[in-house]
């Protein structure tokens, strides 16, 4: 992210007063005792010092098997200071605090506790004096959470940290979100950015749902079920699972998955992997159809002699990939025999414990009953709906540990009914039925307080809020998950921590913090001096490509036979100069684009609210209308002629009816307007003003996602696609007359 936006500076004066008075504004809120009216200006920092006694210390009490040491956390923190605040300081090891330093250490005798009274390794103390800052934690992870508080306070106070002391720690051990990556692939770099966003608000868990399928209805034939969208997201070259995954390009290899876990845990986030079975198991049945149960092939026939051995083979293949102490079996929404289901869970849990030394978690499905052998109590339960179980009476009172994922906070991407498409923020602040106050992880039932255990009950593991892709991969692009969660993550993180920021304070400070969260740019924002972000026109290459004086023809002749890269001037005022290996036309008014050359900008993508315009002409002799023509590509999307105007994003094509005429100058404009994306095509002249004036509604056509509804009907839904702004050319022949990107839509 860019440094703190100037747009928010006007808010700081009032907020500095609130911070000094209450000493605890942040997300999550943390207790702070002021020691006077003074402050320490964080811009005076000269170093980060790591206590030499504990520089190599690691916390082994948490969920991760690869905990960073104190020095490693310090190095990431140093990068965050520079990215968020523009403060670059060295990291070194020392014996004691020095003037104008942040000193990081570990408490020799920590006394931090979760609300259950159990010891917490995540607690911390930080003290701001007029000579610097001292942070100590119960573990390196506790120190890391303190750095999140320090960053937030630095942002909110405009760098003038109030003098005083904070002692803080979370109420519950597991705090986070669940992402359905089974029905929609998300690339590793997106997951890592998401972890950075979560970590800033002190969540510590990302549950990754790694296999699933679209909903199977009784209207599907066996053949239709065997071809229905179903994915297993881990890719192994092992012959034992050959055929389980047929889509390597949208899967995680071992190195990718391990790197993803390492990068997330570097920010305090542990990934909990889930391989779903014996329900939602169509990816496995499509691999081995004989294992399907009856007419619903998404269910495994547990009584088949090869079913449990097959699942053991899958887990044996991938067990060593997982750097967490807990793994998830899934075991959700199984409608076969309860006794067989329990046998499956118990046998798999025992196998995973004996062969991987890991604990097992499942979704609550068949609560314990006296008439059959129940699931053993060493398997933790993830409650999600009261029509499946009552977590207090069915599980907690029967000695099970329970994670709260009640569907109060369920999100279904692009849902138009039932579960909402964004987190229910109101329930975060008013979800406790006892007093209409803030929800917290002990509140399983937001309507009936008698179903909720005491806050201090040790059987409550914490809370994780799920997001589901029920409508499949084509319903959304990657970033729409972020927008579904953007406000929900911080709102829930505060309550999962055990804090109680007011609704008013939340909405006041969240926009300020959001603009400066390090380690991610999920909104794909681009710093700009004005609404115009990038602007190339004929002057961009006529001035820069003329290496032989004022004669433009000389520039053409000297460039056309070599592949030297030349600068393309940006006239936006931002100096986003590009480079091109293409030559100008003999008149110097356009660039000649061929498959052998390209124009590259220093940018990649622009997120919501933009207008991207490209003026070009396709060569009629060189254009094969039966072949896709990639006009411009970016990190998140590609603008393509297929031959209709198309955006390719997140693995899917979103096509319009509009086409582009050959041998004619056209202005093609793509507009991202909130959660919707439009395009217009208009014929023009090379010498006409560029960029063109905004298209009216009658000229625009909207990109939309087509959602299948249970195999019965289709629904069209808006789609928010980023603007591609990285590279022009490489796949078409013609002339480029201009390229323009604005933050106005």
PDB file of C-alpha atoms in Angstrom, residues 364-365 367 382-395 402 404-408 410 419 433 439 442-453:
ATOM      1  CA  UNK A 364     -20.682 -30.402  13.216  1.00  0.00           C
ATOM      2  CA  UNK A 365     -22.928 -32.956  11.495  1.00  0.00           C
ATOM      3  CA  UNK A 367     -24.168 -34.839  17.394  1.00  0.00           C
ATOM      4  CA  UNK A 382     -16.628 -26.573  14.050  1.00  0.00           C
ATOM      5  CA  UNK A 383     -20.233 -25.524  14.625  1.00  0.00           C
ATOM      6  CA  UNK A 384     -21.963 -23.816  11.713  1.00  0.00           C
ATOM      7  CA  UNK A 385     -25.749 -24.141  11.966  1.00  0.00           C
ATOM      8  CA  UNK A 386     -28.320 -24.911  14.640  1.00  0.00           C
ATOM      9  CA  UNK A 387     -30.239 -27.221  12.339  1.00  0.00           C
ATOM     10  CA  UNK A 388     -27.139 -29.454  12.484  1.00  0.00           C
ATOM     11  CA  UNK A 389     -26.357 -29.209  16.206  1.00  0.00           C
ATOM     12  CA  UNK A 390     -26.589 -27.196  19.389  1.00  0.00           C
ATOM     13  CA  UNK A 391     -22.939 -26.555  20.270  1.00  0.00           C
ATOM     14  CA  UNK A 392     -23.541 -25.994  23.976  1.00  0.00           C
ATOM     15  CA  UNK A 393     -25.823 -28.925  24.741  1.00  0.00           C
ATOM     16  CA  UNK A 394     -24.634 -31.388  22.083  1.00  0.00           C
ATOM     17  CA  UNK A 395     -20.901 -30.828  22.264  1.00  0.00           C
ATOM     18  CA  UNK A 402     -15.905 -26.264  19.713  1.00  0.00           C
ATOM     19  CA  UNK A 404     -17.649 -21.013  16.527  1.00  0.00           C
ATOM     20  CA  UNK A 405     -18.435 -20.674  12.802  1.00  0.00           C
ATOM     21  CA  UNK A 406     -22.141 -20.078  13.238  1.00  0.00           C
ATOM     22  CA  UNK A 407     -23.833 -19.018  10.031  1.00  0.00           C
ATOM     23  CA  UNK A 408     -24.618 -15.621  11.524  1.00  0.00           C
ATOM     24  CA  UNK A 410     -21.641 -16.716   6.678  1.00  0.00           C
ATOM     25  CA  UNK A 419     -26.835 -15.969   3.180  1.00  0.00           C
ATOM     26  CA  UNK A 433     -29.014 -11.636  22.415  1.00  0.00           C
ATOM     27  CA  UNK A 439     -21.013 -10.452  19.556  1.00  0.00           C
ATOM     28  CA  UNK A 442     -18.966 -17.513  23.042  1.00  0.00           C
ATOM     29  CA  UNK A 443     -22.134 -16.289  21.296  1.00  0.00           C
ATOM     30  CA  UNK A 444     -23.137 -19.234  19.131  1.00  0.00           C
ATOM     31  CA  UNK A 445     -26.784 -18.199  18.946  1.00  0.00           C
ATOM     32  CA  UNK A 446     -27.443 -14.555  18.094  1.00  0.00           C
ATOM     33  CA  UNK A 447     -31.151 -14.982  18.902  1.00  0.00           C
ATOM     34  CA  UNK A 448     -31.370 -17.107  22.040  1.00  0.00           C
ATOM     35  CA  UNK A 449     -28.993 -16.404  24.934  1.00  0.00           C
ATOM     36  CA  UNK A 450     -29.743 -19.733  26.660  1.00  0.00           C
ATOM     37  CA  UNK A 451     -27.822 -21.517  23.901  1.00  0.00           C
ATOM     38  CA  UNK A 452     -24.622 -19.625  24.658  1.00  0.00           C
ATOM     39  CA  UNK A 453     -21.972 -20.815  27.149  1.00  0.00           C
TER      40      UNK A 453
END
